[in-house]
Amino acid sequence: MIPVTADSARSDQGSAPPPPTATGKGPGRAANGHRAWFLVLPALIPILLLSVGPLLYGIALAFTDAQAGRTDPTQWIGLLNFQDLLRDTLFWESFRIGLVWAVAVSVPQFLLALGLALLLNQNLRFRWLSRALAIVPWAMPEVVVGIMWRLVYHPDAGLLNETLGTHRDWLGSLSTALPAVVVVGIWARLPQVTVTLLAGLSNVPRELHEAAAMDGAGAWRRFRTVTWPAIRPIALAISALSFIWNVNSFALVYVLTGGGPGGRTRLPMLFAYEEAFRYGQFGYAAAMGCVLVAVVSILLAVHLVARLKGDDDT
């Protein structure tokens, strides 16, 4: 038996790993935390440079009198741009049009996408072809979609007028411009919502539907008690994102109508674009952008609160 001396005991204690700290974290965890930051940096740096940085610059610009073509240095004017914005009836009219547009596009879009997703989730013949055709509008850039639908709505040689036997200017009429643009908005982003809901439906076990059918539940009852609870989180998320995307729409409406006729399709993003790049009022346009960011943030907060309450109830 080898005797244990004080020197050998001290040497054994020196070779043992250091004890964890009071928080339960040893030096190995700290090193792993530093390595994790190095792994995150390649994705974090572009976000900071291309998203967070311009956002902060735009917020700061909203408190200045920045204009295009001026030789005097930009001055800090505080809340003056926001005070002018409160009295700008044209902007608030565009804001109202933007909300009408977002609701009119998002609600039918979600309902149609849900029905299409339920249909494509069935065991149909050539289902793969139907799914491929359903995402065709998603693969097209919004500029191309706008040009294509302008040809469809053309007053003289458009497909719609040729089919109906009329010569109506759908995009140039005060009464039909916004509804015509809403139809295009629904069609353009329908595949995105459909694919998301279809992914959620594919994760619903078929055994639950079979068990409910054996208990005598009809199609509507199976959807209400089996399908909807399973896809509810995905449905709430994609509907909220769709509404926010529609509030921030720009390219599609810009190509179709440019905000006309008479401002009937001038969405808030179009109004801010005109103020900045047509009239050169960069500070005033930045204030509009701040208002839009605040509205979107409030909508996100309301959605998250409702989502958390719904999770707590379940």
Short mmCIF file of N, CA and C in Angstrom, two decimals, residues 168-262:
data_model
loop_
_atom_site.label_atom_id
_atom_site.label_comp_id
_atom_site.label_asym_id
_atom_site.label_seq_id
_atom_site.Cartn_x
_atom_site.Cartn_y
_atom_site.Cartn_z
N ARG A 168 -63.13 48.76 -70.13
CA ARG A 168 -63.05 49.50 -68.89
C ARG A 168 -61.60 49.66 -68.45
N ASP A 169 -61.27 50.83 -67.96
CA ASP A 169 -59.94 51.09 -67.43
C ASP A 169 -59.94 50.75 -65.94
N TRP A 170 -59.61 49.51 -65.62
CA TRP A 170 -59.73 49.03 -64.25
C TRP A 170 -58.77 49.74 -63.31
N LEU A 171 -57.55 49.99 -63.75
CA LEU A 171 -56.56 50.63 -62.89
C LEU A 171 -56.62 52.15 -62.93
N GLY A 172 -57.35 52.70 -63.87
CA GLY A 172 -57.45 54.16 -63.99
C GLY A 172 -58.74 54.73 -63.47
N SER A 173 -59.65 53.89 -63.03
CA SER A 173 -60.94 54.36 -62.52
C SER A 173 -60.87 54.54 -61.02
N LEU A 174 -61.50 55.60 -60.50
CA LEU A 174 -61.50 55.85 -59.07
C LEU A 174 -62.23 54.77 -58.28
N SER A 175 -63.20 54.14 -58.90
CA SER A 175 -64.02 53.16 -58.17
C SER A 175 -63.46 51.75 -58.24
N THR A 176 -62.64 51.44 -59.23
CA THR A 176 -62.17 50.06 -59.40
C THR A 176 -60.67 49.90 -59.19
N ALA A 177 -59.92 50.98 -59.03
CA ALA A 177 -58.46 50.87 -58.93
C ALA A 177 -58.05 50.06 -57.70
N LEU A 178 -58.56 50.44 -56.52
CA LEU A 178 -58.16 49.73 -55.30
C LEU A 178 -58.64 48.28 -55.30
N PRO A 179 -59.90 47.96 -55.66
CA PRO A 179 -60.28 46.55 -55.71
C PRO A 179 -59.44 45.74 -56.70
N ALA A 180 -59.10 46.35 -57.85
CA ALA A 180 -58.27 45.63 -58.82
C ALA A 180 -56.89 45.33 -58.26
N VAL A 181 -56.32 46.28 -57.53
CA VAL A 181 -55.00 46.06 -56.93
C VAL A 181 -55.09 45.03 -55.80
N VAL A 182 -56.18 45.02 -55.06
CA VAL A 182 -56.37 44.04 -53.98
C VAL A 182 -56.38 42.62 -54.55
N VAL A 183 -57.04 42.44 -55.69
CA VAL A 183 -57.07 41.12 -56.32
C VAL A 183 -55.66 40.65 -56.65
N VAL A 184 -54.85 41.55 -57.17
CA VAL A 184 -53.46 41.19 -57.51
C VAL A 184 -52.68 40.86 -56.24
N GLY A 185 -52.89 41.64 -55.17
CA GLY A 185 -52.20 41.37 -53.92
C GLY A 185 -52.55 40.01 -53.35
N ILE A 186 -53.82 39.62 -53.43
CA ILE A 186 -54.23 38.30 -52.95
C ILE A 186 -53.56 37.21 -53.77
N TRP A 187 -53.55 37.37 -55.08
CA TRP A 187 -52.99 36.35 -55.96
C TRP A 187 -51.48 36.23 -55.78
N ALA A 188 -50.79 37.35 -55.57
CA ALA A 188 -49.33 37.34 -55.55
C ALA A 188 -48.77 36.60 -54.35
N ARG A 189 -49.39 36.77 -53.18
CA ARG A 189 -48.83 36.17 -51.97
C ARG A 189 -49.65 35.00 -51.45
N LEU A 190 -50.60 34.55 -52.23
CA LEU A 190 -51.36 33.37 -51.83
C LEU A 190 -50.48 32.12 -51.67
N PRO A 191 -49.52 31.86 -52.58
CA PRO A 191 -48.69 30.65 -52.42
C PRO A 191 -47.89 30.64 -51.13
N GLN A 192 -47.39 31.78 -50.70
CA GLN A 192 -46.58 31.84 -49.49
C GLN A 192 -47.37 31.37 -48.27
N VAL A 193 -48.59 31.85 -48.15
CA VAL A 193 -49.44 31.44 -47.02
C VAL A 193 -49.87 29.98 -47.19
N THR A 194 -50.14 29.57 -48.43
CA THR A 194 -50.58 28.20 -48.68
C THR A 194 -49.50 27.19 -48.31
N VAL A 195 -48.28 27.45 -48.73
CA VAL A 195 -47.18 26.52 -48.43
C VAL A 195 -46.94 26.42 -46.93
N THR A 196 -47.04 27.54 -46.22
CA THR A 196 -46.85 27.51 -44.77
C THR A 196 -47.93 26.67 -44.09
N LEU A 197 -49.19 26.89 -44.47
CA LEU A 197 -50.27 26.11 -43.88
C LEU A 197 -50.19 24.64 -44.28
N LEU A 198 -49.76 24.38 -45.51
CA LEU A 198 -49.63 23.00 -45.96
C LEU A 198 -48.55 22.26 -45.17
N ALA A 199 -47.48 22.98 -44.82
CA ALA A 199 -46.45 22.36 -43.98
C ALA A 199 -47.00 22.01 -42.61
N GLY A 200 -47.87 22.88 -42.06
CA GLY A 200 -48.49 22.56 -40.78
C GLY A 200 -49.45 21.39 -40.88
N LEU A 201 -50.21 21.32 -41.97
CA LEU A 201 -51.16 20.22 -42.14
C LEU A 201 -50.46 18.88 -42.30
N SER A 202 -49.29 18.89 -42.92
CA SER A 202 -48.57 17.63 -43.13
C SER A 202 -48.08 17.02 -41.83
N ASN A 203 -48.03 17.81 -40.76
CA ASN A 203 -47.59 17.30 -39.46
C ASN A 203 -48.73 16.81 -38.58
N VAL A 204 -49.96 16.92 -39.05
CA VAL A 204 -51.11 16.44 -38.27
C VAL A 204 -51.24 14.93 -38.49
N PRO A 205 -51.17 14.12 -37.45
CA PRO A 205 -51.26 12.66 -37.64
C PRO A 205 -52.59 12.25 -38.24
N ARG A 206 -52.54 11.41 -39.25
CA ARG A 206 -53.78 10.95 -39.88
C ARG A 206 -54.57 10.01 -38.96
N GLU A 207 -53.87 9.43 -37.99
CA GLU A 207 -54.58 8.54 -37.06
C GLU A 207 -55.64 9.29 -36.27
N LEU A 208 -55.39 10.57 -35.98
CA LEU A 208 -56.38 11.35 -35.25
C LEU A 208 -57.63 11.56 -36.10
N HIS A 209 -57.45 11.82 -37.40
CA HIS A 209 -58.61 11.97 -38.28
C HIS A 209 -59.38 10.66 -38.40
N GLU A 210 -58.65 9.57 -38.50
CA GLU A 210 -59.31 8.28 -38.64
C GLU A 210 -60.09 7.93 -37.37
N ALA A 211 -59.50 8.25 -36.21
CA ALA A 211 -60.20 7.97 -34.95
C ALA A 211 -61.45 8.84 -34.82
N ALA A 212 -61.33 10.11 -35.23
CA ALA A 212 -62.51 10.98 -35.15
C ALA A 212 -63.59 10.54 -36.12
N ALA A 213 -63.18 10.08 -37.32
CA ALA A 213 -64.17 9.59 -38.28
C ALA A 213 -64.87 8.34 -37.77
N MET A 214 -64.13 7.47 -37.09
CA MET A 214 -64.75 6.26 -36.53
C MET A 214 -65.74 6.61 -35.42
N ASP A 215 -65.51 7.74 -34.74
CA ASP A 215 -66.45 8.18 -33.70
C ASP A 215 -67.66 8.90 -34.28
N GLY A 216 -67.71 9.03 -35.61
CA GLY A 216 -68.86 9.65 -36.25
C GLY A 216 -68.72 11.13 -36.51
N ALA A 217 -67.54 11.70 -36.36
CA ALA A 217 -67.35 13.13 -36.59
C ALA A 217 -67.31 13.41 -38.08
N GLY A 218 -68.03 14.46 -38.50
CA GLY A 218 -68.02 14.87 -39.88
C GLY A 218 -66.79 15.67 -40.24
N ALA A 219 -66.75 16.16 -41.49
CA ALA A 219 -65.57 16.88 -41.96
C ALA A 219 -65.36 18.17 -41.18
N TRP A 220 -66.44 18.92 -40.93
CA TRP A 220 -66.29 20.18 -40.21
C TRP A 220 -65.87 19.95 -38.76
N ARG A 221 -66.42 18.94 -38.12
CA ARG A 221 -66.07 18.66 -36.74
C ARG A 221 -64.62 18.18 -36.64
N ARG A 222 -64.17 17.38 -37.61
CA ARG A 222 -62.78 16.94 -37.60
C ARG A 222 -61.83 18.12 -37.78
N PHE A 223 -62.24 19.06 -38.64
CA PHE A 223 -61.38 20.24 -38.82
C PHE A 223 -61.34 21.07 -37.54
N ARG A 224 -62.49 21.23 -36.88
CA ARG A 224 -62.56 22.10 -35.71
C ARG A 224 -61.87 21.49 -34.49
N THR A 225 -61.93 20.17 -34.35
CA THR A 225 -61.40 19.53 -33.15
C THR A 225 -60.02 18.91 -33.34
N VAL A 226 -59.63 18.62 -34.57
CA VAL A 226 -58.36 17.95 -34.81
C VAL A 226 -57.40 18.84 -35.60
N THR A 227 -57.85 19.31 -36.76
CA THR A 227 -56.94 20.03 -37.65
C THR A 227 -56.59 21.41 -37.13
N TRP A 228 -57.61 22.20 -36.79
CA TRP A 228 -57.34 23.59 -36.38
C TRP A 228 -56.50 23.69 -35.12
N PRO A 229 -56.76 22.93 -34.05
CA PRO A 229 -55.86 23.03 -32.89
C PRO A 229 -54.40 22.72 -33.22
N ALA A 230 -54.18 21.83 -34.21
CA ALA A 230 -52.80 21.46 -34.55
C ALA A 230 -52.09 22.55 -35.34
N ILE A 231 -52.82 23.24 -36.22
CA ILE A 231 -52.17 24.25 -37.07
C ILE A 231 -52.41 25.67 -36.58
N ARG A 232 -53.09 25.81 -35.44
CA ARG A 232 -53.41 27.16 -34.94
C ARG A 232 -52.18 28.03 -34.72
N PRO A 233 -51.11 27.55 -34.08
CA PRO A 233 -49.94 28.42 -33.93
C PRO A 233 -49.35 28.88 -35.26
N ILE A 234 -49.28 27.97 -36.23
CA ILE A 234 -48.75 28.35 -37.54
C ILE A 234 -49.68 29.32 -38.24
N ALA A 235 -50.98 29.09 -38.12
CA ALA A 235 -51.95 29.98 -38.77
C ALA A 235 -51.88 31.38 -38.20
N LEU A 236 -51.77 31.50 -36.87
CA LEU A 236 -51.67 32.82 -36.25
C LEU A 236 -50.39 33.52 -36.67
N ALA A 237 -49.29 32.79 -36.75
CA ALA A 237 -48.02 33.40 -37.12
C ALA A 237 -48.03 33.89 -38.56
N ILE A 238 -48.48 33.06 -39.49
CA ILE A 238 -48.44 33.45 -40.89
C ILE A 238 -49.47 34.53 -41.20
N SER A 239 -50.60 34.55 -40.49
CA SER A 239 -51.58 35.61 -40.72
C SER A 239 -51.05 36.95 -40.24
N ALA A 240 -50.36 36.96 -39.10
CA ALA A 240 -49.77 38.20 -38.60
C ALA A 240 -48.66 38.69 -39.52
N LEU A 241 -47.81 37.79 -39.97
CA LEU A 241 -46.74 38.18 -40.89
C LEU A 241 -47.30 38.67 -42.21
N SER A 242 -48.35 38.02 -42.70
CA SER A 242 -48.96 38.44 -43.95
C SER A 242 -49.54 39.85 -43.83
N PHE A 243 -50.18 40.14 -42.71
CA PHE A 243 -50.73 41.48 -42.51
C PHE A 243 -49.62 42.53 -42.48
N ILE A 244 -48.52 42.22 -41.81
CA ILE A 244 -47.41 43.17 -41.73
C ILE A 244 -46.77 43.36 -43.10
N TRP A 245 -46.60 42.28 -43.85
CA TRP A 245 -46.05 42.40 -45.21
C TRP A 245 -46.95 43.27 -46.08
N ASN A 246 -48.24 43.11 -45.95
CA ASN A 246 -49.16 43.90 -46.77
C ASN A 246 -49.17 45.37 -46.35
N VAL A 247 -49.02 45.64 -45.04
CA VAL A 247 -48.93 47.04 -44.60
C VAL A 247 -47.71 47.71 -45.22
N ASN A 248 -46.61 46.96 -45.37
CA ASN A 248 -45.37 47.51 -45.90
C ASN A 248 -45.23 47.34 -47.41
N SER A 249 -46.31 47.03 -48.10
CA SER A 249 -46.24 46.80 -49.54
C SER A 249 -45.79 48.06 -50.27
N PHE A 250 -45.01 47.86 -51.32
CA PHE A 250 -44.54 48.98 -52.13
C PHE A 250 -44.46 48.64 -53.61
N ALA A 251 -43.63 47.64 -53.95
CA ALA A 251 -43.29 47.41 -55.36
C ALA A 251 -44.51 47.07 -56.20
N LEU A 252 -45.39 46.20 -55.69
CA LEU A 252 -46.52 45.74 -56.49
C LEU A 252 -47.45 46.89 -56.85
N VAL A 253 -47.83 47.70 -55.87
CA VAL A 253 -48.74 48.81 -56.12
C VAL A 253 -48.04 49.91 -56.93
N TYR A 254 -46.76 50.10 -56.69
CA TYR A 254 -46.01 51.12 -57.44
C TYR A 254 -46.00 50.79 -58.93
N VAL A 255 -45.80 49.53 -59.28
CA VAL A 255 -45.77 49.14 -60.69
C VAL A 255 -47.17 49.19 -61.29
N LEU A 256 -48.19 48.81 -60.52
CA LEU A 256 -49.55 48.76 -61.07
C LEU A 256 -50.13 50.15 -61.29
N THR A 257 -50.09 51.00 -60.28
CA THR A 257 -50.78 52.29 -60.38
C THR A 257 -49.91 53.49 -60.03
N GLY A 258 -48.78 53.27 -59.36
CA GLY A 258 -47.98 54.39 -58.91
C GLY A 258 -48.66 55.23 -57.85
N GLY A 259 -49.70 54.69 -57.21
CA GLY A 259 -50.45 55.42 -56.20
C GLY A 259 -51.72 56.07 -56.70
N GLY A 260 -51.91 56.11 -58.00
CA GLY A 260 -53.10 56.72 -58.56
C GLY A 260 -54.24 55.71 -58.69
N PRO A 261 -55.33 56.15 -59.29
CA PRO A 261 -55.63 57.53 -59.74
C PRO A 261 -56.13 58.39 -58.58
N GLY A 262 -55.70 59.62 -58.55
CA GLY A 262 -56.14 60.54 -57.53
C GLY A 262 -55.76 60.13 -56.12
#
